[in-house]
PDB file of C-alpha atoms and ligand atoms in Angstrom:
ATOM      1  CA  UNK A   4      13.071  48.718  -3.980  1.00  0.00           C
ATOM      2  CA  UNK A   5      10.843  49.287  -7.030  1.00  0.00           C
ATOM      3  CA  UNK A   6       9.805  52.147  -8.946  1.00  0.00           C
ATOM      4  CA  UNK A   7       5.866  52.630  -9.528  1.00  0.00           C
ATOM      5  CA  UNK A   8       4.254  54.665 -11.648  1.00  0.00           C
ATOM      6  CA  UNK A   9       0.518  55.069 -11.243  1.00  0.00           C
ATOM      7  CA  UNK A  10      -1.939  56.646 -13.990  1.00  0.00           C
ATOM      8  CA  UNK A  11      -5.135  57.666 -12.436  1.00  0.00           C
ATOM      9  CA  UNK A  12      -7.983  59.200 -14.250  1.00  0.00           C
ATOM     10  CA  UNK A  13     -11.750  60.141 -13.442  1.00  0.00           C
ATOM     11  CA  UNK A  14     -12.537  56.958 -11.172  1.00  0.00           C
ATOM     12  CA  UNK A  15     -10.300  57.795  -8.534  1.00  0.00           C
ATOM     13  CA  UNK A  16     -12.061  61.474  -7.784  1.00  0.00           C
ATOM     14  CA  UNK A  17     -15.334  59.695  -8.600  1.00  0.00           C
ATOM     15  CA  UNK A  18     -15.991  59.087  -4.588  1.00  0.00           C
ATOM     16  CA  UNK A  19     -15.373  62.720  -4.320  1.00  0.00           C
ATOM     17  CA  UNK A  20     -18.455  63.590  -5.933  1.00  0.00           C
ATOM     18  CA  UNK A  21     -16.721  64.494  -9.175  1.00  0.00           C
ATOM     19  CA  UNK A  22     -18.148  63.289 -12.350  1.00  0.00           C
ATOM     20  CA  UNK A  23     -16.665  60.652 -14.288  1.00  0.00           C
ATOM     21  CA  UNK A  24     -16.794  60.768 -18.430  1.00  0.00           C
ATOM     22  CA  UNK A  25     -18.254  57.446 -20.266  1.00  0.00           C
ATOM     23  CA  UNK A  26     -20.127  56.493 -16.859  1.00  0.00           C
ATOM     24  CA  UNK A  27     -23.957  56.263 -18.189  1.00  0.00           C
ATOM     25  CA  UNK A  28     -23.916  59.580 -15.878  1.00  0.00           C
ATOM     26  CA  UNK A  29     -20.982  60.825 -17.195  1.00  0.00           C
ATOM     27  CA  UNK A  30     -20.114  64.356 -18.373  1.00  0.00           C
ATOM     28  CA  UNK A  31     -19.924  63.147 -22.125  1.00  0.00           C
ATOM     29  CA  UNK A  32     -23.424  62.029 -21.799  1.00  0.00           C
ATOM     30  CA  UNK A  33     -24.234  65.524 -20.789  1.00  0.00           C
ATOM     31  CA  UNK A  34     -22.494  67.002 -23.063  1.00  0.00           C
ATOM     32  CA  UNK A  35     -21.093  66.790 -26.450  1.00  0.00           C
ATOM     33  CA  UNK A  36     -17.331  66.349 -26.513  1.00  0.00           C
ATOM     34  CA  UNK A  37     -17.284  68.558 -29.954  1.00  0.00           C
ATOM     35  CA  UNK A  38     -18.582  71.052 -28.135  1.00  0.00           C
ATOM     36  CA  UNK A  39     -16.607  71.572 -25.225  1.00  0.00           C
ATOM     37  CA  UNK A  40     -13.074  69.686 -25.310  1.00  0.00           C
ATOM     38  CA  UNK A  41     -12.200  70.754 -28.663  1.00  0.00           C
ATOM     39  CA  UNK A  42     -10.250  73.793 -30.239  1.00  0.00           C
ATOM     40  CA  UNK A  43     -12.672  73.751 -33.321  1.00  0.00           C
ATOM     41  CA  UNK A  44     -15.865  74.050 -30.017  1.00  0.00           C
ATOM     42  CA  UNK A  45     -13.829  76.709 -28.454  1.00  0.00           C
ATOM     43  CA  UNK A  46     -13.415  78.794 -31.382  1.00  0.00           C
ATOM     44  CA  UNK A  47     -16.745  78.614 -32.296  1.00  0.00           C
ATOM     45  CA  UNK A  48     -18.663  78.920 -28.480  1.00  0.00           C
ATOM     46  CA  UNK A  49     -16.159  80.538 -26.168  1.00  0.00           C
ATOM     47  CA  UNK A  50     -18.710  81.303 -23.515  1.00  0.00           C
ATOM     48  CA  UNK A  51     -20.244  77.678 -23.685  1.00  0.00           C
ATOM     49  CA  UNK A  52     -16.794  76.452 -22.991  1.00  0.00           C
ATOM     50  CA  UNK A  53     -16.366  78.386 -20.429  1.00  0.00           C
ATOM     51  CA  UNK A  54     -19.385  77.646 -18.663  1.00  0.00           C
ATOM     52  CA  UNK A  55     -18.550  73.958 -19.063  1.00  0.00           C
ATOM     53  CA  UNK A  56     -15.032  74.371 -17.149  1.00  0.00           C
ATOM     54  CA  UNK A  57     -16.449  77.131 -15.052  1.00  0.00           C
ATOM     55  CA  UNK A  58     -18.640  74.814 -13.749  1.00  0.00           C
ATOM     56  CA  UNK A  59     -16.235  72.087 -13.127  1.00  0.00           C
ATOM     57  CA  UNK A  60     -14.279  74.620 -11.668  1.00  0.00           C
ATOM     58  CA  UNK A  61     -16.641  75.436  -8.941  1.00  0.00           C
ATOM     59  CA  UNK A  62     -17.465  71.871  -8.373  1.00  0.00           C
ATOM     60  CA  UNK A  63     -13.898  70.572  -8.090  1.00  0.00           C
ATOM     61  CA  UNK A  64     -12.724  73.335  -5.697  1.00  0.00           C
ATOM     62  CA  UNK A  65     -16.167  71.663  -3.564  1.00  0.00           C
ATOM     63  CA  UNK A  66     -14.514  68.595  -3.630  1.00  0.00           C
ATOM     64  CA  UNK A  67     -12.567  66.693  -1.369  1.00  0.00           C
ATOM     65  CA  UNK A  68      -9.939  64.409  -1.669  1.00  0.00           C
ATOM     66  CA  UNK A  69     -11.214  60.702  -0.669  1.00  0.00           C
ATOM     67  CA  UNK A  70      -9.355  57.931   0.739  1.00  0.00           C
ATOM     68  CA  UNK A  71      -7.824  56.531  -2.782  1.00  0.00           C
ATOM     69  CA  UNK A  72      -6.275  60.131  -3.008  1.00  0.00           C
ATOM     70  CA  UNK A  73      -5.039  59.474   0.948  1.00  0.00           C
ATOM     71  CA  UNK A  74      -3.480  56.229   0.315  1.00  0.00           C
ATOM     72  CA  UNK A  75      -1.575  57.237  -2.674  1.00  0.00           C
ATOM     73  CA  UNK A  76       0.257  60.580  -0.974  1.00  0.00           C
ATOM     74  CA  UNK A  77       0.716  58.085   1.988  1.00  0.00           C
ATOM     75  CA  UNK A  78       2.453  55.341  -0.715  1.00  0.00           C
ATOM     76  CA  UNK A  79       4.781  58.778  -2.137  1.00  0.00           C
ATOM     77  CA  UNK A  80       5.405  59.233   1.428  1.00  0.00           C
ATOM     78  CA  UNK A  81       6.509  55.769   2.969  1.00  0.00           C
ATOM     79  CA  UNK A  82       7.802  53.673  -0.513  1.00  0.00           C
ATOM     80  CA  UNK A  83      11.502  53.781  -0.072  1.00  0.00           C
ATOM     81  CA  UNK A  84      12.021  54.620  -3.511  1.00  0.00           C
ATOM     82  CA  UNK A  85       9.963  56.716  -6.515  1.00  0.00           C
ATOM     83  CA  UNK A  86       6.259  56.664  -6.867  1.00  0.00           C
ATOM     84  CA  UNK A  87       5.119  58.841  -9.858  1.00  0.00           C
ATOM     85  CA  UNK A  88       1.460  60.079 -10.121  1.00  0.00           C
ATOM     86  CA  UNK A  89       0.756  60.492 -13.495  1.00  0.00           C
ATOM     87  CA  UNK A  90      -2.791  61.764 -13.623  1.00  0.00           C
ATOM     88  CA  UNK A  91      -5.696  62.376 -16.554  1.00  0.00           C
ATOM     89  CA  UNK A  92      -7.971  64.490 -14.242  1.00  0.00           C
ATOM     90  CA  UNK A  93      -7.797  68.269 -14.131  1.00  0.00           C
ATOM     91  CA  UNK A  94      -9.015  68.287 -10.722  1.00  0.00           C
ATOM     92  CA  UNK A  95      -6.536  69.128  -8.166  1.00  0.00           C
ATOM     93  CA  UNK A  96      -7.311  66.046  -5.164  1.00  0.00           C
ATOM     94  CA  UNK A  97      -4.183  64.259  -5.492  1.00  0.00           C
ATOM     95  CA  UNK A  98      -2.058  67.674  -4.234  1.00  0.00           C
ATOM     96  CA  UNK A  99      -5.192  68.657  -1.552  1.00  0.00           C
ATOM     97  CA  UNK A 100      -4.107  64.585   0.183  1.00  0.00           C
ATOM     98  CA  UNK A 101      -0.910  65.453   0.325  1.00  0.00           C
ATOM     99  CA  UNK A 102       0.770  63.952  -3.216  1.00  0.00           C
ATOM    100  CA  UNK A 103       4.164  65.423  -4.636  1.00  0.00           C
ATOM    101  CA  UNK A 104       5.283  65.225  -8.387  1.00  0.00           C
ATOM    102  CA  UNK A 105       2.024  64.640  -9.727  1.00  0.00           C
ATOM    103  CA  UNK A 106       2.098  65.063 -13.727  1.00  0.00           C
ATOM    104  CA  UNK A 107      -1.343  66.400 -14.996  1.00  0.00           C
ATOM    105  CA  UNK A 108      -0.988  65.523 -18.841  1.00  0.00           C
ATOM    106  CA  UNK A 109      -4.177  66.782 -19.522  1.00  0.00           C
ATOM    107  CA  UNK A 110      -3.474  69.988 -17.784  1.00  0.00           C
ATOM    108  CA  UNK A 111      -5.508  71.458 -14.548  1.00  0.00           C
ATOM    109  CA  UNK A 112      -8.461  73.397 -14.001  1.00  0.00           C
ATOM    110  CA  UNK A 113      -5.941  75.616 -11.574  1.00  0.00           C
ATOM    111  CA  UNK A 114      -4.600  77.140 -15.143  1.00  0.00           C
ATOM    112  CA  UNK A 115      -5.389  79.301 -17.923  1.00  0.00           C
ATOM    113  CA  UNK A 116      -3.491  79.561 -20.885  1.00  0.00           C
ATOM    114  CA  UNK A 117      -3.121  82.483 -23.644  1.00  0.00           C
ATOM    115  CA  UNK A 118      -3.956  80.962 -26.810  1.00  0.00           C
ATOM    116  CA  UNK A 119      -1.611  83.735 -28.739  1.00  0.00           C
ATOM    117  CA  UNK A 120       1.333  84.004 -26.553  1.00  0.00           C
ATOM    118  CA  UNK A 121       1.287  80.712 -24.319  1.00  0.00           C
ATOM    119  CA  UNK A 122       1.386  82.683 -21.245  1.00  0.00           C
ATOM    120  CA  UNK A 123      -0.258  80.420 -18.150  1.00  0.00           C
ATOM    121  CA  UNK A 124      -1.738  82.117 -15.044  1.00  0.00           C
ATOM    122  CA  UNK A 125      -3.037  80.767 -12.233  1.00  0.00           C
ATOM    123  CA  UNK A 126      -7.299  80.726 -13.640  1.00  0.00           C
ATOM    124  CA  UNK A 127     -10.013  82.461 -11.446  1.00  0.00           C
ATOM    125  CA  UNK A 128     -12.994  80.267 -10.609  1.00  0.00           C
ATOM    126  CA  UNK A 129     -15.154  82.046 -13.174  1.00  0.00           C
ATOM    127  CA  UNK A 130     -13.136  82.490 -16.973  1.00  0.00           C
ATOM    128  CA  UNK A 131     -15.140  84.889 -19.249  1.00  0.00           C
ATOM    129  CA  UNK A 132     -14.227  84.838 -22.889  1.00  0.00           C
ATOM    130  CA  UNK A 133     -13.114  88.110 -24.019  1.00  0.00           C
ATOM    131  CA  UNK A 134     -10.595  88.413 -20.720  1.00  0.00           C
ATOM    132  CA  UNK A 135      -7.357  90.057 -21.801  1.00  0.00           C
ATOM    133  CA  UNK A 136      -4.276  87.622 -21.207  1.00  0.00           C
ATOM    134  CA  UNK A 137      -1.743  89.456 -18.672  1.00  0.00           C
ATOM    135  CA  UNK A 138       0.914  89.926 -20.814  1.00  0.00           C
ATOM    136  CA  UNK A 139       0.093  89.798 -24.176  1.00  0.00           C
ATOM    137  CA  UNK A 140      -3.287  91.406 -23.462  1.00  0.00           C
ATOM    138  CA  UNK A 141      -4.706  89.682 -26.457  1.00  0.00           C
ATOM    139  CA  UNK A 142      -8.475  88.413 -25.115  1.00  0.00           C
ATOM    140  CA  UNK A 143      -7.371  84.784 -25.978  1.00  0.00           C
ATOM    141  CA  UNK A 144      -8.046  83.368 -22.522  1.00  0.00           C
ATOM    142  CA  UNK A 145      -8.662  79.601 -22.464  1.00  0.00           C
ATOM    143  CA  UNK A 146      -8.418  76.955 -19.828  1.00  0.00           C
ATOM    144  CA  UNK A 147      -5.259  75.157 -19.397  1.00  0.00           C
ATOM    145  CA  UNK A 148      -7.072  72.121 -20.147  1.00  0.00           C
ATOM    146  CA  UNK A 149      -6.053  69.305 -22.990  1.00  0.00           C
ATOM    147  CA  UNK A 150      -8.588  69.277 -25.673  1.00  0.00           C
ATOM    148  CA  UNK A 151      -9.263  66.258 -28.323  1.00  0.00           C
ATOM    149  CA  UNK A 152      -7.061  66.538 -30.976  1.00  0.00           C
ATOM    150  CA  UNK A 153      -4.547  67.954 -28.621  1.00  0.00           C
ATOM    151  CA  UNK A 154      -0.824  67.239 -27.137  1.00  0.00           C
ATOM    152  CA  UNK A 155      -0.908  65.896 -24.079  1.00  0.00           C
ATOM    153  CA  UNK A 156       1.570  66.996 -21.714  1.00  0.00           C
ATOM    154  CA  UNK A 157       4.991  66.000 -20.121  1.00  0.00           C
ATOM    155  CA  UNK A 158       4.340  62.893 -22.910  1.00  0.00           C
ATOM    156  CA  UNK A 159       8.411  62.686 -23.140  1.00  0.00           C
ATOM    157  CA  UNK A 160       8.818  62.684 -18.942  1.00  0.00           C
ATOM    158  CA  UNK A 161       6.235  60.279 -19.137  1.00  0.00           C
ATOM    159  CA  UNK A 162       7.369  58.041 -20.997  1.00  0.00           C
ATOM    160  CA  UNK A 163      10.933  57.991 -19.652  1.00  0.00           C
ATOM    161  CA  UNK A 164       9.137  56.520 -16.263  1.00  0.00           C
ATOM    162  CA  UNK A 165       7.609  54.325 -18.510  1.00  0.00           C
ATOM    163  CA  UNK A 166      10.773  52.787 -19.636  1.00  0.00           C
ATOM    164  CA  UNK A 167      12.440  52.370 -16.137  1.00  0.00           C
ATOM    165  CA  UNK A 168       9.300  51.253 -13.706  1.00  0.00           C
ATOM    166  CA  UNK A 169       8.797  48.059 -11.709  1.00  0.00           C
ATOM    167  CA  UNK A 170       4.857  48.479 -11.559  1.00  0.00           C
ATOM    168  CA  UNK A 171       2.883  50.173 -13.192  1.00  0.00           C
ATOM    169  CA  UNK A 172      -0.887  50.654 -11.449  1.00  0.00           C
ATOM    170  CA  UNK A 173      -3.753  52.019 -14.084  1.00  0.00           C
ATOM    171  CA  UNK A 174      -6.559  53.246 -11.369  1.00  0.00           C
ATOM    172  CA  UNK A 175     -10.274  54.598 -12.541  1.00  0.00           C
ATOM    173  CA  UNK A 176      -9.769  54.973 -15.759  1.00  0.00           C
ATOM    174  CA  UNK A 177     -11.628  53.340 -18.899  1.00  0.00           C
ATOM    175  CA  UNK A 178      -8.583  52.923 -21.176  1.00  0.00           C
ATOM    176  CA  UNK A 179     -10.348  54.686 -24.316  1.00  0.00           C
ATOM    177  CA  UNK A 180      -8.414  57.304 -24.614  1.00  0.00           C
ATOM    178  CA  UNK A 181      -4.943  57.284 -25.941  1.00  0.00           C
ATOM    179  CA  UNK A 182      -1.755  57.721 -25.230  1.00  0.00           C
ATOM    180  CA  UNK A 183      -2.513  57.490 -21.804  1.00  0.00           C
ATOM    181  CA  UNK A 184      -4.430  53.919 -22.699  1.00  0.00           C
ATOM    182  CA  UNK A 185      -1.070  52.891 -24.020  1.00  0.00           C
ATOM    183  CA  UNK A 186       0.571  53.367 -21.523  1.00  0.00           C
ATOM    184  CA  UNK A 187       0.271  50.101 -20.043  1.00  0.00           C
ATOM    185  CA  UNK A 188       1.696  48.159 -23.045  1.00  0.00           C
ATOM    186  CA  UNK A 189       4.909  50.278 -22.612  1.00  0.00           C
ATOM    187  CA  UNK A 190       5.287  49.520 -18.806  1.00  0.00           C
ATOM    188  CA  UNK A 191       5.277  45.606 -20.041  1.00  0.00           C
ATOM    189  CA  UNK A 192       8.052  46.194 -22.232  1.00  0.00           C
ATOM    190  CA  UNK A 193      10.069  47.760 -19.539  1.00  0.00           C
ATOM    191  CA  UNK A 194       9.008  44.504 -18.117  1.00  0.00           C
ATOM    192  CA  UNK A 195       6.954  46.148 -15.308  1.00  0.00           C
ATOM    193  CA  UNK A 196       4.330  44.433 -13.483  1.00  0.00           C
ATOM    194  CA  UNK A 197       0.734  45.919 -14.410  1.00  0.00           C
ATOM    195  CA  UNK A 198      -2.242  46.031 -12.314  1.00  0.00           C
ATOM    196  CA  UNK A 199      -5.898  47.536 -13.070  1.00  0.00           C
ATOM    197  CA  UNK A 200      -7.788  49.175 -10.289  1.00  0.00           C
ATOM    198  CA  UNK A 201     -11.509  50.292 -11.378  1.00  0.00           C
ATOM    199  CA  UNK A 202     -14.876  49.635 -10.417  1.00  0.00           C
ATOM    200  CA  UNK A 203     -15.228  47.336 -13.349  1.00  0.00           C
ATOM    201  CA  UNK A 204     -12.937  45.471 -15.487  1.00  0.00           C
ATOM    202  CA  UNK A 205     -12.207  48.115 -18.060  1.00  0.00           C
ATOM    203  CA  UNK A 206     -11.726  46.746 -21.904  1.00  0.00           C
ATOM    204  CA  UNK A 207      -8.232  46.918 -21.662  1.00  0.00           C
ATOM    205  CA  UNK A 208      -8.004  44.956 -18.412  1.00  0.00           C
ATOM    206  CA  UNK A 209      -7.039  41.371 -20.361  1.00  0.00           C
ATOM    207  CA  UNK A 210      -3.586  43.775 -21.198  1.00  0.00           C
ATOM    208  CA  UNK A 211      -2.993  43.841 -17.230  1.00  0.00           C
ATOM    209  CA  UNK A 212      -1.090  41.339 -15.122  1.00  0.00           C
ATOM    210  CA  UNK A 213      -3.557  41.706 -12.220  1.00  0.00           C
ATOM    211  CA  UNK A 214      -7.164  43.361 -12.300  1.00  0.00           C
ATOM    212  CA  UNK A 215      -8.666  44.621  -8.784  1.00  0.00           C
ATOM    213  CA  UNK A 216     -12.404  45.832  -9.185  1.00  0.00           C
ATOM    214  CA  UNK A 217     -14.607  47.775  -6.394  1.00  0.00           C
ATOM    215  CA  UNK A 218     -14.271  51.230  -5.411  1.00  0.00           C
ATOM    216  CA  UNK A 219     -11.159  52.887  -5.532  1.00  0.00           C
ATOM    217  CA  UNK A 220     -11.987  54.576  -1.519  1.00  0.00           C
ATOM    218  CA  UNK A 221     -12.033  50.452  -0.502  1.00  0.00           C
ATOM    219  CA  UNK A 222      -9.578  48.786  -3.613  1.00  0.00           C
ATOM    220  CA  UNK A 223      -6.691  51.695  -3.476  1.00  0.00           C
ATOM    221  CA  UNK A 224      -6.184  51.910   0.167  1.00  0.00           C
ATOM    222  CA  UNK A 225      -5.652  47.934   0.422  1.00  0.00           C
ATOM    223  CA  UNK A 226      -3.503  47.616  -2.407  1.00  0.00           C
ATOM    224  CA  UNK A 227      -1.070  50.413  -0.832  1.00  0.00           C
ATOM    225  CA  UNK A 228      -1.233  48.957   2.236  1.00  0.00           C
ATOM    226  CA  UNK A 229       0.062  45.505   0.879  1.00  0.00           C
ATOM    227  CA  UNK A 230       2.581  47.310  -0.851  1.00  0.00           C
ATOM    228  CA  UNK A 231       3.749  49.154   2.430  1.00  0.00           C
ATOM    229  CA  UNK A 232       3.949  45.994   4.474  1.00  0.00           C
ATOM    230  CA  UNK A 233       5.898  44.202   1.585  1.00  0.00           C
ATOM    231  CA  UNK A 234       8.850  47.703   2.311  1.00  0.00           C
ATOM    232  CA  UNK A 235       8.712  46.936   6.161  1.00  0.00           C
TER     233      UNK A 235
HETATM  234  N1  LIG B  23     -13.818  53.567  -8.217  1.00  0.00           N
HETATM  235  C1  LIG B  23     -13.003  53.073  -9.200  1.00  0.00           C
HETATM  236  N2  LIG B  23     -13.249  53.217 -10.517  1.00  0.00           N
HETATM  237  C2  LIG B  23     -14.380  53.895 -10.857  1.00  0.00           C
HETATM  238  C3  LIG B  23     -15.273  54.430  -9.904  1.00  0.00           C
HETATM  239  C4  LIG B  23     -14.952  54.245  -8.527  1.00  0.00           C
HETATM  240  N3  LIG B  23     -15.747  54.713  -7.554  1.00  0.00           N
HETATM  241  N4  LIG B  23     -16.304  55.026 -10.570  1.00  0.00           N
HETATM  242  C5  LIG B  23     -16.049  54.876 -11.884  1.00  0.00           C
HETATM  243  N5  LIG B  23     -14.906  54.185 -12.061  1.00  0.00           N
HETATM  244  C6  LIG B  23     -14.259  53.792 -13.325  1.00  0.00           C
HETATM  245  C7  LIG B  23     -15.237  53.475 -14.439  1.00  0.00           C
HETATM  246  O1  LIG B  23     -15.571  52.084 -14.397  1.00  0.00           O
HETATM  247  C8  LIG B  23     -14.416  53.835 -15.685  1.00  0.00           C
HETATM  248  O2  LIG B  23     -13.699  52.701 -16.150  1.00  0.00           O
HETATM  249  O3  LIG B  23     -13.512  54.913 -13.760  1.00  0.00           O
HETATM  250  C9  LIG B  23     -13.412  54.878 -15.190  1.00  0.00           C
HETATM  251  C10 LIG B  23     -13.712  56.261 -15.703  1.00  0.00           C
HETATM  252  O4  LIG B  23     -13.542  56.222 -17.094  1.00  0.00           O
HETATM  253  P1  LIG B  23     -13.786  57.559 -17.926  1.00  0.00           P
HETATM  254  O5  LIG B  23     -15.071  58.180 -17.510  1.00  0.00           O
HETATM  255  O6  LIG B  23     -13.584  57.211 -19.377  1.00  0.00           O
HETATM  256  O7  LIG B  23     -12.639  58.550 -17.444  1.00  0.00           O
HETATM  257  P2  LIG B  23     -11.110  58.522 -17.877  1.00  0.00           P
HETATM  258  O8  LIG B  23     -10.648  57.131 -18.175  1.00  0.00           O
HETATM  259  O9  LIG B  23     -10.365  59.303 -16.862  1.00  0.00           O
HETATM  260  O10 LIG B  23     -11.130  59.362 -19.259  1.00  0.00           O
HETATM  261  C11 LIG B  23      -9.871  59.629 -19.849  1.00  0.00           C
HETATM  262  O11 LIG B  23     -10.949  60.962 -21.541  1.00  0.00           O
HETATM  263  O12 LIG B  23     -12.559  62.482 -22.089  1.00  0.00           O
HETATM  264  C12 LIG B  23     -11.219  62.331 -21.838  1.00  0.00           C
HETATM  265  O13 LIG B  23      -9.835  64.038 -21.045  1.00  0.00           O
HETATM  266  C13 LIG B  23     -10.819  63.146 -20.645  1.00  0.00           C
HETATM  267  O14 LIG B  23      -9.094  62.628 -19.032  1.00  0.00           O
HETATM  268  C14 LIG B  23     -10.261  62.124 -19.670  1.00  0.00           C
HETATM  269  C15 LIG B  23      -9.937  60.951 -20.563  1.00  0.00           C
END
């Protein structure tokens, strides 16, 4: 049976109240992504960057995993063979339905990271700049979140599914932000079919073999279910 690997990003936790990013609503209209997602912001406003995940923090432990989250644990659970979550989101919905083996490449809102030593610890709800890290006791405290201009993570693992899926499912995400926008291109190499799942047709959909729009609570749930009566 196939392999899938499915890249999810902030549409798919949209449903759970959580805020998307270029939505007119979205977080980057709220805030400015110099400010808050980048090394050069943290280093220059600790506190307003932690207030900015602190926030999120608080919000996305509120949250709830919706039905999109559901159906995708329940595809990891019944697909005879792999189904890889690769996700974008820092929220942690895809583990609270139930989902194994899901690789966040822009790292979690669960962690904290020493800037000096690399340390990672699990990150309270409330970060304060200034907090000593637990080993190196340096007060270089950050979240263990991936900023612009920075590495995402796991890209090698990644990729490796990449090379050796049989579909490849982009779900609530805009495609503007690379290499996870990329991605798609190197699942049609493998020779993997592609589909697009998002409220709207994002600008990368034309790239896609097959582009479902609506809501990912109504869109994601049919799509695994057509997938789990094809494996019956
Ligand atoms: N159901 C399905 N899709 C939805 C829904 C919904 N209910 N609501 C919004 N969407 C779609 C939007 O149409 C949009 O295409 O989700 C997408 C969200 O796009 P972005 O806000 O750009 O979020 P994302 O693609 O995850 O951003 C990628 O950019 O800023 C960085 O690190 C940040 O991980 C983030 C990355």
């Amino acid at each position: 049976m196939e392999k899938i690997v499915i890249l999810t990003g902030a549409g798919i936790s949209a449903e759970s109240g959580l805020g998307t990013f270029r939505d007119e609503d979205g977080l980057w209209a709220q805030h400015r992504i110099e400010d808050v997602a980048t090394p050069e912001g943290f280093a220059r406003n600790p506190e307003l960057v932690h207030a900015f995940y602190n926030a999120r923090r608080v919000q996305a432990a509120a949250a709830k995993p919706n039905p999109a989250h559901t159906a995708l644990a329940r595809l990891q659970r019944h697909w005879p063979s792999e189904v890889v979550i690769v996700t974008q989101n820092v929220d942690s919905l895809h583990e609270a339905a139930g989902a194994e083996r899901v690789i966040h490449m822009h790292g979690s809102l669960a962690g904290a990271l020493c800037a000096v030593c690399d340390h990672r610890w699990q990150a309270p709800t409330e970060m304060q700049s200034g907090q000593p890290c637990p080993v190196c006791q340096v007060a270089a405290g950050r979240p263990d979140v991936v900023w612009f201009g920075e590495m995402p993570y796991f890209m090698d693992e990644i990729f490796d599914h990449l090379d050796s899926t049989d579909i490849f499912a982009a779900i609530g995400t805009s495609g503007q932000v690379y290499p996870a926008a990329g991605f798609v291109q190197g699942a049609r190499r493998a020779g993997a079919a592609t589909v697009e799942i998002n409220l709207d047709p994002s600008d990368g959909a034309s790239a896609f073999d097959q582009v479902v729009t609506g809501p990912a609570t109504s869109t994601v749930p049919s799509w695994v279910e057509n997938l789990l009566a094809k494996a019956r």
